[in-house]
Amino acid sequence: MKYIKGMIKAIIFQADSGYFVGAFKVKETNDEELHEKVNRNITVTGLLLEPNNQDTFVLYGEYVKNDRYGYQYAFSSYEKLMPESKDAIVEFLASNLIMGCGEKTAEQIVNVLGEKALTLIKEDKNNLLLIPNMTQPRADKIYESLLQYTHIEDTLISLKKLGFTVIEATKLIKKYDDKVLDIANNNPYQFKEMVDFLKLDKIYLDNHDAYDLTRINACLMQSLEDLSQINGDMYSYKEEIIDYLNNHFFLIVEEPILDNCLQNLVTSKQIVIENEKYFLAQAYQMEQQIAKSLYNISQLGPKQLKNFELRINALQKEINVVYNEDQKQAIYQSLKNRISIISGGPGVGKTTIVNAITKMYIEIYKLSPLEVRSKIALIAPTGRASKKLNLSTNLPAMTIHRFLKWNKETNEFQVNEHNKNHHKLIIVDEFSMVDTALFYALLLGIEEDVQLILVGDTFQLPSVGPGLVLDDLVSSKLFTYTPLKTIYRQSSNSYIPILAREIKEKQLSNYHEKKDDYNFIPCEAHQIKEMIYQICQKCIEKGMSADDIQILAPMYKGENGIDNLNRLLQEFFNPPSKEKKELKFFDNIYREGDKVIHLVNNPDYNVYNGDIGRILEIKEVTSPKKTWQITLDFDGHQVSYLKDELISIKHAYAITIHKSQGSEFPNVIIPVTKSYYKMLYNKLIYTGVSRAKSSLVLIGDDNSFLMSVQNDYSKFRKTDLKNKLLNIFS
């Protein structure tokens, strides 16, 4: 491993996170490129705890060129060396790092205790009393200074021995300071927000009994958290918890001990047990607070709404639209009531209604453009859904995370119960995608004097995170709910909205018949890729691009999985070219011009989970280390990532149906084959079909499609929000 050894001469920059930039005098190196730098100063960058100009450091890393700052030594790990020679020890003890020890005393200490002086002092401070004229107070002061100086490095070494990486150890020391080793040795599970639980469990097992109560309690909590995330549940039953403990942590605990541990978790307010339901305390409190917030909003009573018929008629003339009775009812109830829900499948006019609500609200309250921005908020779970809101209303729209000012580093919302948002009309689109935690955060961050309109499709796939909020609100029958059923066809031969409804009702009619906007192409599984290729060729001949065509599939793996389809479609839409740079990241090759999807929320860059864009440029950079930089364009918004950050994106010629939620695509192709097995179920197919705006092609096995329509596999989620709502409203 390449290294440089020397001393820090100046601190140029130092962040709270530990990131450090400094001038470093090289005394020794094994890097041939740096031999000429020996006895000279170079710039170094990396993570370093408590840098100073009196210690000798060994830095491990690479000498790279920064486009802006020139050559720098980027180190990934380091060691701090204690002085070894007698002269070095005297110099160290006489420095301002050690209190109570001048140069004469330092010389006497080394004369008496020798080259092991520092070790002997740390082992027993009374060794200092062997020094002539040494007093107990001075010995205590020297001893405490030495311990304080060596404490962080000793802690870092100890954490590394336990199994933590340097980066993990540095972050833990920054957060927990003097408590870190005690926690690491006795209950490292407290670090699980920063370190993977299974790694912490291994560290604990290396030093403790597998059936230690601390481990049982930690694994119980992790079991509840995992079950919630895997199943989308807000609570679990005892039998489920026991099974998970057995199968994932190999813990077979006698029932009296288990009951005692569970009761201790109740006492410590980590879990809540109610009616044989086991909740994480936070999950219980979120549902409770949602119910309370909705109750408080509702109690303010309906708004006065005069001359509705006159206003709606005027609006219809203004924008040349005719609303049916259900749509008028949805508009009326939304403008009148504090909380209202609008639901319906594709083609029923949800977007048209949102546009009408905002226009009438502006007209009723005579809002100026400035007041519109401060009083009306249009929000959605994804960037694409919020952009659709913006295009349909010509009003500002944003993601819920951006509305609540989410801080990625702390995972906290800056808009909260202590810093509320003051908009008076809030419309949340694609509400079926909103989970319990996000709705809880939204309600905490808004005033109770608000009108809240929730727009979604109760039959779509549920939220990725735990909960079933939209269904619970609707089934409680406590809020004004307008289901929209009338489909507005694009033409007399249009079929997409009708097919979606037929899938929902499990009553297929003539799905084999080709329509203006729909086609079903039967083929064997091994023919699917070739069929998709041919369809894409025809689309290109008609002047379409990859942006106009979206393949949706249920799974990543397998012959017809998303990974394979993306490789095929990349070769078709964006083949290799001397004019296009490319790079390999794990099993994927990313190329300039590639269509990609963002997989996580990143408010720092204003890109969100589900956003689809393109790779504009790939270039080599040398800072903070020699690597590749990829510039991405998401609907005109450009961001740049380094190669290691490509974990945040995937190719998007084909994407999962789950990732397509909140989006619409002009032309959609959905392969259907037996190899997708369990993933072929009613709600999934319905959601995929309802993403198509202009045309839809289903390809594959007839029987698989029929099976998917009849399959209700979609997991039942255990939630208690409906009960909590009914209790508080009763």
XYZ file of C-alpha atoms in Angstrom:
730
model
C 0.000 0.000 0.000
C 1.338 3.408 -0.955
C 2.029 5.817 1.887
C 3.691 9.057 2.878
C 5.145 9.701 6.321
C 5.688 13.136 7.780
C 4.150 16.043 9.670
C 1.353 18.549 9.129
C 2.733 22.038 8.579
C -0.521 23.958 8.159
C -4.271 23.332 8.370
C -5.934 24.783 5.251
C -9.469 23.492 5.896
C -11.142 21.344 8.521
C -14.865 20.364 8.551
C -16.952 19.085 11.461
C -17.265 15.785 9.610
C -13.485 15.280 9.939
C -12.642 16.168 6.323
C -9.237 17.844 6.298
C -7.057 19.752 3.826
C -3.546 20.680 4.874
C 0.099 21.255 3.983
C 2.152 18.149 4.791
C 5.955 17.817 4.911
C 6.966 14.428 3.486
C 9.750 12.681 5.401
C 9.441 9.233 3.849
C 7.413 7.458 1.111
C 7.264 4.201 -0.836
C 5.612 5.909 -3.833
C 8.166 6.338 -6.601
C 6.260 9.330 -8.018
C 6.761 11.161 -4.725
C 10.430 10.466 -4.033
C 11.280 13.943 -5.299
C 8.795 15.366 -2.759
C 10.721 14.081 0.284
C 11.546 16.987 2.628
C 9.063 19.154 0.724
C 5.488 20.257 1.485
C 2.516 18.852 -0.452
C -1.256 19.320 -0.078
C -3.112 16.407 1.512
C -6.889 15.747 1.733
C -8.891 13.147 3.631
C -10.686 12.208 6.836
C -8.503 13.025 9.860
C -9.358 13.392 13.531
C -7.668 16.231 15.471
C -4.804 17.148 13.126
C -1.828 18.961 14.703
C 1.656 20.063 13.676
C 3.576 18.138 16.315
C 2.734 14.536 15.474
C 4.136 12.212 12.853
C 1.492 10.748 10.556
C 1.511 7.940 8.015
C -1.076 8.631 5.297
C -2.218 5.895 2.880
C -3.586 7.047 -0.482
C -2.838 8.362 -3.980
C -1.239 11.506 -5.425
C -3.826 12.918 -7.855
C -4.438 16.102 -9.842
C -7.348 18.398 -8.981
C -8.548 20.523 -11.921
C -8.934 23.541 -9.642
C -6.309 23.091 -6.910
C -3.555 21.143 -8.656
C -1.856 18.024 -7.293
C -3.026 16.696 -3.912
C -2.416 13.565 -1.870
C -5.864 12.026 -1.276
C -5.558 9.624 1.673
C -8.171 7.027 2.636
C -6.673 5.942 5.987
C -3.872 6.966 8.329
C -1.861 6.168 11.437
C -0.538 8.585 14.035
C 2.891 7.558 15.291
C 4.022 8.093 18.846
C 7.570 9.525 19.199
C 10.134 6.722 19.445
C 13.629 8.170 19.947
C 14.652 9.795 23.233
C 15.031 13.206 21.598
C 11.587 12.913 19.996
C 10.011 11.935 23.331
C 11.653 14.890 25.103
C 10.413 17.238 22.367
C 6.901 15.765 22.624
C 6.661 15.956 26.437
C 7.977 19.530 26.414
C 5.450 20.619 23.757
C 2.190 22.430 24.456
C 0.351 19.127 23.994
C 1.388 18.024 27.498
C 0.526 20.199 30.502
C 2.867 20.593 33.506
C 6.012 19.419 31.784
C 8.817 21.742 30.656
C 11.956 20.772 28.778
C 14.043 20.080 31.904
C 11.349 17.842 33.397
C 10.936 16.074 30.039
C 14.680 15.329 29.942
C 14.554 13.945 33.499
C 11.564 11.712 32.624
C 13.403 10.224 29.629
C 16.628 9.782 31.622
C 14.761 7.787 34.288
C 12.111 5.923 32.263
C 13.960 5.616 28.943
C 12.457 5.093 25.484
C 9.372 3.413 26.995
C 8.570 6.488 29.030
C 5.205 7.208 27.390
C 4.000 3.609 27.756
C 5.125 3.431 31.399
C 3.340 6.696 32.255
C 0.096 5.504 30.657
C 0.313 2.149 32.442
C 0.836 3.710 35.868
C 0.978 7.422 36.596
C 2.921 6.698 39.792
C 5.942 5.921 37.593
C 6.270 9.702 37.288
C 6.942 9.878 41.043
C 10.291 8.199 40.316
C 11.411 11.477 38.756
C 13.423 13.762 41.134
C 11.349 16.624 42.648
C 8.148 15.357 40.954
C 4.995 16.234 42.943
C 1.694 14.364 42.835
C -0.244 17.313 41.315
C 2.307 17.705 38.517
C 2.329 13.946 37.883
C -1.494 13.964 37.689
C -1.415 16.864 35.200
C 1.163 15.188 32.917
C -0.672 11.867 33.121
C -4.090 13.370 32.266
C -2.632 15.336 29.344
C -0.994 12.222 27.916
C -4.205 10.198 28.262
C -6.256 12.913 26.628
C -3.786 13.153 23.758
C -3.691 9.406 23.078
C -7.364 8.791 23.780
C -8.729 9.361 20.265
C -6.035 7.319 18.539
C -6.393 4.506 21.063
C -10.154 4.607 20.550
C -9.748 4.469 16.789
C -7.416 1.474 17.056
C -9.775 -0.265 19.492
C -12.762 0.218 17.207
C -10.769 -1.137 14.262
C -9.856 -4.229 16.300
C -13.536 -4.798 17.047
C -14.255 -4.852 13.313
C -15.253 -1.287 12.397
C -13.709 0.390 9.359
C -11.721 3.635 9.752
C -14.571 5.608 8.192
C -17.159 3.999 10.494
C -14.931 4.494 13.536
C -14.281 8.140 12.678
C -18.005 8.877 12.349
C -18.788 7.042 15.580
C -16.090 8.929 17.519
C -17.392 12.225 16.133
C -20.912 11.451 17.323
C -20.374 9.554 20.575
C -16.996 10.927 21.745
C -15.948 9.465 25.118
C -18.896 7.058 25.237
C -18.078 5.314 21.988
C -15.901 2.457 23.317
C -18.232 1.692 26.181
C -21.136 1.431 23.749
C -19.066 -0.573 21.241
C -18.082 -3.119 23.866
C -21.401 -3.415 25.680
C -24.188 -2.564 23.240
C -22.963 -1.795 19.701
C -26.566 -2.167 18.493
C -26.968 1.492 19.465
C -24.915 2.293 16.349
C -27.411 0.723 13.927
C -28.389 4.068 12.392
C -24.794 4.359 11.165
C -23.601 0.741 10.775
C -25.362 -2.318 9.307
C -27.195 -4.318 11.977
C -25.813 -7.707 10.909
C -22.259 -6.365 11.198
C -23.033 -5.040 14.696
C -24.547 -8.404 15.596
C -21.359 -10.194 14.520
C -19.237 -7.770 16.560
C -21.439 -8.414 19.586
C -21.336 -12.218 19.121
C -17.524 -12.130 19.003
C -17.510 -10.908 22.598
C -20.810 -12.010 24.162
C -23.140 -14.966 24.523
C -25.692 -15.417 21.735
C -28.529 -15.506 24.276
C -27.455 -12.412 26.156
C -30.528 -10.285 26.994
C -28.988 -7.277 25.263
C -28.814 -9.271 22.028
C -32.323 -10.689 22.396
C -33.758 -7.194 22.915
C -31.819 -5.780 19.950
C -32.840 -8.649 17.668
C -36.462 -8.297 18.765
C -36.444 -4.644 17.759
C -34.700 -5.421 14.469
C -37.224 -8.188 13.763
C -40.100 -5.751 14.185
C -38.378 -3.213 11.934
C -37.549 -5.791 9.245
C -41.063 -7.275 9.262
C -42.511 -3.791 8.874
C -40.263 -2.956 5.908
C -40.618 -6.344 4.194
C -44.397 -6.633 4.531
C -45.379 -2.966 4.672
C -47.064 -3.626 8.029
C -47.537 -1.189 10.880
C -47.625 -3.982 13.453
C -46.787 -7.680 13.778
C -48.148 -10.639 15.665
C -46.092 -12.498 18.245
C -45.882 -15.657 16.111
C -44.371 -13.673 13.235
C -41.747 -12.160 15.539
C -40.801 -15.577 16.931
C -40.458 -17.045 13.413
C -38.257 -14.145 12.305
C -36.015 -14.471 15.378
C -35.595 -18.179 14.674
C -34.961 -17.925 10.955
C -32.847 -14.750 10.725
C -30.967 -14.537 14.019
C -31.079 -18.234 14.989
C -32.582 -17.304 18.342
C -34.929 -19.871 19.876
C -35.993 -18.150 23.077
C -38.138 -19.724 25.782
C -41.510 -17.997 25.962
C -41.205 -16.682 29.556
C -37.866 -15.025 28.678
C -39.285 -13.668 25.424
C -42.352 -12.244 27.198
C -40.125 -10.618 29.793
C -37.973 -9.023 27.080
C -41.038 -7.759 25.228
C -42.421 -6.278 28.429
C -39.102 -4.538 29.076
C -39.315 -3.005 25.598
C -42.796 -1.757 26.466
C -41.521 -0.290 29.747
C -38.676 1.471 27.928
C -41.261 2.820 25.443
C -39.647 1.163 22.433
C -42.717 -0.897 21.504
C -46.458 -0.792 22.149
C -48.613 -3.893 22.624
C -52.323 -3.400 22.037
C -54.942 -6.086 21.359
C -52.177 -8.640 20.716
C -50.682 -6.345 18.077
C -46.986 -5.509 18.480
C -46.101 -2.006 17.237
C -42.812 -0.195 17.086
C -43.502 2.799 19.324
C -42.768 5.219 16.500
C -45.192 3.431 14.153
C -47.928 3.490 16.795
C -47.372 7.185 17.473
C -47.391 8.054 13.764
C -50.793 6.479 13.190
C -52.084 8.066 16.395
C -50.834 11.506 15.368
C -52.243 11.190 11.829
C -55.665 10.434 13.297
C -55.383 13.350 15.726
C -54.212 15.817 13.051
C -57.007 14.856 10.641
C -59.535 15.145 13.452
C -58.291 18.634 14.363
C -58.414 19.786 10.736
C -61.935 18.412 10.337
C -63.225 20.150 13.459
C -62.710 23.586 11.925
C -65.802 22.925 9.811
C -66.604 23.418 6.108
C -65.968 26.578 4.142
C -68.772 28.756 2.783
C -69.107 28.228 -0.955
C -71.568 30.561 -2.659
C -72.746 30.562 -6.274
C -70.988 27.306 -7.127
C -73.150 26.582 -10.188
C -72.532 30.033 -11.606
C -68.793 29.721 -10.992
C -68.463 26.219 -12.460
C -70.461 27.201 -15.536
C -68.244 30.225 -16.071
C -65.134 28.071 -15.730
C -66.445 25.513 -18.230
C -66.942 28.273 -20.788
C -63.547 29.794 -20.038
C -61.528 26.630 -20.584
C -63.969 24.891 -22.946
C -64.579 21.850 -20.735
C -67.804 20.125 -19.675
C -67.691 18.364 -16.301
C -69.965 15.432 -15.484
C -71.868 15.264 -12.197
C -69.175 13.194 -10.416
C -66.499 15.679 -11.432
C -68.604 18.646 -10.345
C -69.214 16.908 -7.025
C -65.477 16.319 -6.562
C -64.718 20.005 -7.277
C -67.515 21.226 -4.994
C -66.609 18.962 -2.072
C -62.917 19.806 -2.377
C -63.547 23.553 -2.243
C -66.029 23.232 0.612
C -64.592 20.605 2.975
C -61.427 20.664 5.033
C -60.404 17.164 3.931
C -61.501 15.505 0.705
C -60.399 12.476 -1.290
C -60.678 12.029 -5.053
C -59.941 8.640 -6.559
C -60.152 7.031 -9.962
C -58.291 5.102 -12.608
C -56.774 6.366 -15.862
C -58.867 8.498 -18.178
C -61.440 9.664 -15.604
C -60.236 13.258 -15.439
C -58.391 13.557 -12.110
C -55.892 16.008 -13.608
C -58.705 18.067 -15.147
C -60.391 18.307 -11.747
C -57.219 19.462 -9.968
C -56.867 22.191 -12.574
C -60.495 23.257 -11.983
C -60.095 23.292 -8.192
C -57.040 25.554 -8.328
C -58.609 27.936 -10.852
C -61.843 28.250 -8.855
C -59.969 28.669 -5.565
C -57.935 31.536 -7.066
C -61.118 33.138 -8.406
C -63.150 32.699 -5.176
C -60.460 34.240 -2.948
C -59.268 36.772 -5.540
C -55.633 35.717 -5.147
C -52.819 37.701 -6.728
C -49.924 35.745 -8.352
C -47.870 36.282 -5.172
C -50.725 35.047 -2.972
C -51.168 31.974 -5.177
C -47.601 30.906 -4.373
C -48.050 31.495 -0.642
C -51.511 29.963 -0.286
C -51.689 27.036 -2.772
C -49.276 24.097 -2.626
C -49.319 21.326 -5.241
C -47.213 18.365 -4.144
C -46.613 14.726 -5.099
C -44.379 11.842 -3.968
C -42.189 11.833 -7.101
C -40.506 14.400 -9.293
C -42.320 13.228 -12.435
C -45.709 13.358 -10.704
C -45.032 16.884 -9.457
C -43.955 17.950 -12.953
C -47.242 16.577 -14.332
C -49.098 18.714 -11.758
C -47.132 21.762 -12.849
C -47.872 21.181 -16.555
C -51.597 20.593 -15.981
C -52.171 23.673 -13.791
C -49.369 26.067 -14.812
C -48.754 26.487 -11.084
C -45.598 25.649 -9.093
C -45.463 22.029 -7.942
C -42.840 20.033 -6.077
C -42.146 16.750 -4.324
C -43.375 16.273 -0.781
C -39.777 15.929 0.396
C -38.850 19.264 -1.143
C -42.000 20.898 0.266
C -41.004 19.714 3.751
C -37.331 20.678 3.174
C -35.856 17.239 3.784
C -32.252 17.155 5.008
C -30.572 14.131 3.459
C -27.705 14.025 5.965
C -29.886 14.021 9.097
C -32.941 12.397 7.450
C -35.088 15.094 9.048
C -37.608 17.593 7.703
C -36.934 21.265 8.365
C -40.659 21.959 7.971
C -42.095 20.300 11.059
C -44.220 20.869 14.181
C -41.816 23.620 15.291
C -41.532 25.297 11.884
C -44.845 24.913 10.092
C -45.820 25.663 6.512
C -48.653 28.194 6.105
C -50.295 27.288 2.774
C -54.104 27.242 2.944
C -54.872 24.808 0.100
C -52.704 21.712 -0.261
C -53.314 19.181 -3.026
C -51.401 15.881 -2.860
C -51.414 13.933 -6.137
C -50.572 10.225 -6.540
C -51.536 9.798 -2.896
C -51.590 5.987 -3.091
C -47.768 6.200 -3.085
C -47.638 8.093 0.229
C -46.684 5.896 3.191
C -47.500 6.392 6.863
C -44.201 8.069 7.775
C -44.406 10.629 4.959
C -48.054 11.494 5.646
C -47.244 11.829 9.346
C -44.413 14.253 8.508
C -46.655 16.224 6.143
C -49.414 16.644 8.748
C -46.897 17.709 11.385
C -45.558 20.387 9.059
C -48.832 22.068 8.035
C -51.315 24.261 9.885
C -54.660 22.819 10.992
C -56.437 25.738 9.278
C -55.949 24.139 5.861
C -57.914 22.489 3.086
C -56.338 19.153 2.240
C -57.186 17.402 -1.027
C -55.835 13.900 -1.579
C -55.893 12.616 -5.158
C -55.035 9.040 -6.078
C -56.094 5.637 -7.283
C -57.154 3.210 -4.557
C -56.482 0.260 -6.842
C -52.859 1.045 -7.615
C -49.911 -0.612 -5.923
C -49.511 0.485 -2.285
C -46.692 2.706 -1.051
C -43.176 1.300 -0.911
C -42.897 2.198 2.784
C -45.129 0.692 5.490
C -48.789 1.607 5.687
C -51.909 1.716 3.537
C -52.940 5.306 4.121
C -55.263 6.020 1.184
C -57.221 2.783 1.660
C -57.532 3.377 5.410
C -58.833 6.920 4.940
C -61.387 5.820 2.347
C -62.586 2.740 4.250
C -63.034 4.779 7.455
C -65.851 6.696 5.649
C -65.004 9.754 7.747
C -63.975 12.033 4.895
C -65.648 13.296 1.764
C -64.782 10.737 -0.896
C -65.552 11.081 -4.596
C -64.778 8.034 -6.761
C -64.596 8.913 -10.468
C -65.783 6.196 -12.826
C -66.695 7.766 -16.162
C -63.925 7.178 -18.700
C -63.238 9.861 -21.302
C -61.998 7.994 -24.371
C -59.464 9.492 -26.700
C -61.417 8.029 -29.610
C -64.268 5.592 -30.197
C -61.620 2.907 -30.697
C -59.609 3.763 -27.556
C -59.119 0.951 -25.058
C -56.403 1.690 -22.434
C -58.705 3.162 -19.718
C -61.313 0.471 -20.400
C -58.725 -2.319 -20.123
C -57.516 -0.856 -16.803
C -61.065 -0.930 -15.453
C -61.648 -4.466 -16.770
C -58.454 -5.645 -15.050
C -59.614 -3.995 -11.836
C -63.009 -5.697 -12.093
C -61.486 -8.986 -13.354
C -63.863 -8.940 -16.303
C -61.834 -8.956 -19.525
C -63.740 -8.551 -22.767
C -62.050 -8.277 -26.148
C -58.451 -7.739 -25.001
C -57.208 -9.683 -28.061
C -58.706 -7.138 -30.447
C -56.372 -4.472 -31.789
C -57.429 -0.882 -31.033
C -56.197 2.592 -31.955
C -54.152 2.713 -28.747
C -53.724 -0.960 -27.851
C -52.403 -4.280 -29.109
C -51.843 -7.709 -27.568
C -49.145 -9.777 -29.300
C -49.045 -13.456 -28.269
C -45.588 -15.035 -28.283
C -43.401 -17.531 -26.429
C -41.062 -16.415 -23.646
C -37.943 -16.891 -25.794
C -39.451 -14.604 -28.478
C -40.184 -11.634 -26.204
C -36.850 -9.859 -26.597
C -36.964 -10.139 -30.389
C -40.577 -8.923 -30.422
C -39.692 -5.874 -28.294
C -36.787 -5.180 -30.640
C -39.103 -5.262 -33.683
C -41.693 -2.992 -32.048
C -38.987 -0.470 -31.154
C -37.764 -0.551 -34.769
C -41.255 0.290 -36.024
C -41.524 3.091 -33.455
C -38.240 4.598 -34.654
C -39.479 4.406 -38.251
C -42.494 6.465 -37.138
C -40.185 9.157 -35.771
C -40.245 8.193 -32.100
C -37.230 8.129 -29.770
C -36.313 6.185 -26.648
C -37.970 8.979 -24.644
C -41.308 8.158 -26.272
C -41.150 4.431 -25.501
C -41.117 2.817 -22.067
C -40.835 -0.899 -21.357
C -42.300 -1.922 -17.982
C -41.562 -5.309 -16.437
C -42.043 -6.845 -12.984
C -38.536 -8.218 -12.306
C -34.836 -7.422 -12.755
C -33.504 -10.966 -13.163
C -34.156 -13.704 -15.715
C -34.173 -14.022 -19.488
C -36.847 -11.346 -19.866
C -35.890 -9.400 -16.767
C -35.192 -5.677 -16.757
C -31.402 -6.102 -16.652
C -31.379 -8.183 -19.858
C -33.923 -5.953 -21.580
C -31.853 -2.866 -20.804
C -28.750 -4.424 -22.360
C -30.719 -5.258 -25.493
C -32.355 -1.830 -25.726
C -29.129 0.051 -25.003
C -27.582 -1.667 -28.025
C -30.622 -0.676 -30.100
C -31.188 2.913 -28.973
C -27.613 3.877 -28.049
C -25.021 1.515 -29.564
C -21.260 1.915 -28.976
C -19.652 4.730 -30.923
C -16.224 6.342 -31.149
C -17.966 9.665 -30.501
C -19.469 8.480 -27.207
C -17.456 7.885 -24.040
C -18.499 5.012 -21.796
C -17.477 3.396 -18.524
C -18.153 0.131 -16.731
C -19.727 0.081 -13.279
C -20.161 -3.420 -11.855
C -22.021 -5.338 -14.607
C -23.317 -2.271 -16.424
C -21.787 -0.140 -19.158
C -22.903 3.495 -19.031
C -22.594 5.453 -22.259
C -23.133 9.083 -23.219
C -26.730 9.364 -24.429
C -28.047 6.543 -22.235
C -31.533 6.800 -20.732
C -31.323 6.361 -16.930
C -33.565 6.410 -13.867
C -32.707 7.839 -10.449
C -33.256 5.310 -7.646
C -33.178 7.476 -4.498
C -34.205 10.919 -3.283
C -31.382 13.461 -3.422
C -32.705 16.906 -2.430
C -29.184 18.385 -2.578
C -29.292 17.882 -6.359
C -33.086 18.296 -6.635
C -33.485 14.826 -8.170
C -35.803 12.196 -6.771
C -36.616 8.513 -6.836
C -38.215 7.694 -10.214
C -36.847 10.683 -12.155
C -35.814 9.663 -15.684
C -33.053 11.431 -17.577
C -30.047 11.039 -19.870
C -26.263 10.853 -19.591
C -24.908 13.998 -21.213
C -21.181 13.594 -20.623
C -18.633 11.196 -19.184
C -15.183 12.552 -18.420
C -12.132 11.704 -16.336
C -11.407 13.872 -13.288
C -8.615 13.834 -10.717
C -10.300 15.383 -7.665
C -10.944 14.425 -4.953
C -9.340 11.352 -6.500
C -8.695 10.049 -9.983
C -12.055 8.792 -11.225
C -14.858 9.417 -13.725
C -17.520 12.098 -13.607
C -20.939 11.585 -15.197
C -23.184 14.555 -16.032
C -26.895 13.705 -16.119
C -29.833 15.681 -17.460
C -33.261 15.274 -15.818
C -35.763 17.286 -17.870
C -33.366 20.218 -18.239
C -31.935 19.938 -14.729
C -28.272 18.852 -14.820
C -26.364 17.086 -12.041
C -22.894 15.526 -11.922
C -21.929 12.316 -10.133
C -18.606 10.587 -9.592
C -18.303 6.954 -10.614
C -18.867 5.616 -7.081
C -22.207 7.451 -6.969
C -23.574 5.529 -9.954
C -25.195 3.236 -7.394
C -27.972 5.878 -7.470
C -28.936 5.234 -11.101
C -29.864 2.414 -13.480
C -30.608 2.184 -17.176
C -34.206 3.157 -17.894
C -35.051 1.737 -21.307
C -36.880 -0.844 -19.192
C -37.936 -0.144 -15.585
C -40.026 -1.864 -12.939
C -43.745 -1.216 -12.740
C -43.166 -0.148 -9.128
C -40.742 2.561 -10.284
C -43.209 3.747 -12.924
C -45.775 4.837 -10.328
C -46.459 8.545 -10.407
C -45.427 8.728 -14.069
C -47.121 8.629 -17.461
C -45.439 7.536 -20.691
C -46.616 8.132 -24.280
C -46.067 4.540 -25.403
C -45.770 1.580 -23.045
C -44.706 -2.014 -23.771
C -45.349 -4.653 -21.062
C -43.996 -8.208 -21.471
C -46.034 -10.920 -19.709
C -44.538 -14.362 -19.201
C -44.762 -17.289 -16.772
C -41.179 -16.658 -15.689
C -42.398 -13.608 -13.763
C -44.414 -16.110 -11.605
C -45.460 -14.440 -8.303
C -44.945 -10.920 -9.585
C -47.871 -11.332 -11.978
C -50.833 -10.116 -9.972
C -53.829 -7.888 -10.509
C -52.695 -4.620 -8.933
C -49.290 -4.806 -10.589
C -50.687 -5.320 -14.098
C -53.322 -2.640 -13.479
C -50.655 -0.148 -12.413
C -48.505 -0.896 -15.474
C -51.409 -0.582 -17.900
C -52.536 2.690 -16.319
C -49.102 4.271 -17.005
C -49.744 4.303 -20.787
C -50.970 7.611 -22.165
C -51.166 7.163 -25.968
C -50.480 3.520 -26.738
C -50.039 0.193 -24.965
C -48.620 -3.096 -26.242
C -48.839 -6.306 -24.209
C -46.471 -9.063 -25.342
C -46.283 -12.665 -24.275
C -48.248 -15.539 -22.927
C -52.058 -15.401 -23.040
C -52.510 -17.631 -20.012
C -50.012 -15.629 -17.952
C -51.948 -12.435 -18.619
C -55.278 -14.060 -17.706
C -53.692 -15.498 -14.546
C -52.292 -12.108 -13.536
C -55.724 -10.484 -13.839
C -57.269 -13.097 -11.542
C -54.363 -13.242 -9.060
C -54.935 -11.209 -5.868
C -51.410 -11.947 -4.607
C -50.851 -8.347 -3.462
C -50.029 -8.735 0.222
C -52.564 -7.679 2.817
C -50.988 -4.990 4.976
C -51.619 -4.860 8.686
C -52.414 -1.273 9.672
C -54.341 0.273 12.562
C -54.957 3.762 11.190
C -58.615 3.092 10.404
C -59.276 1.953 13.984
C -57.473 4.968 15.420
C -59.489 7.295 13.173
C -62.788 5.705 14.178
C -61.851 5.935 17.857
C -60.901 9.606 17.815
C -63.853 10.654 15.626
C -66.404 8.714 17.716
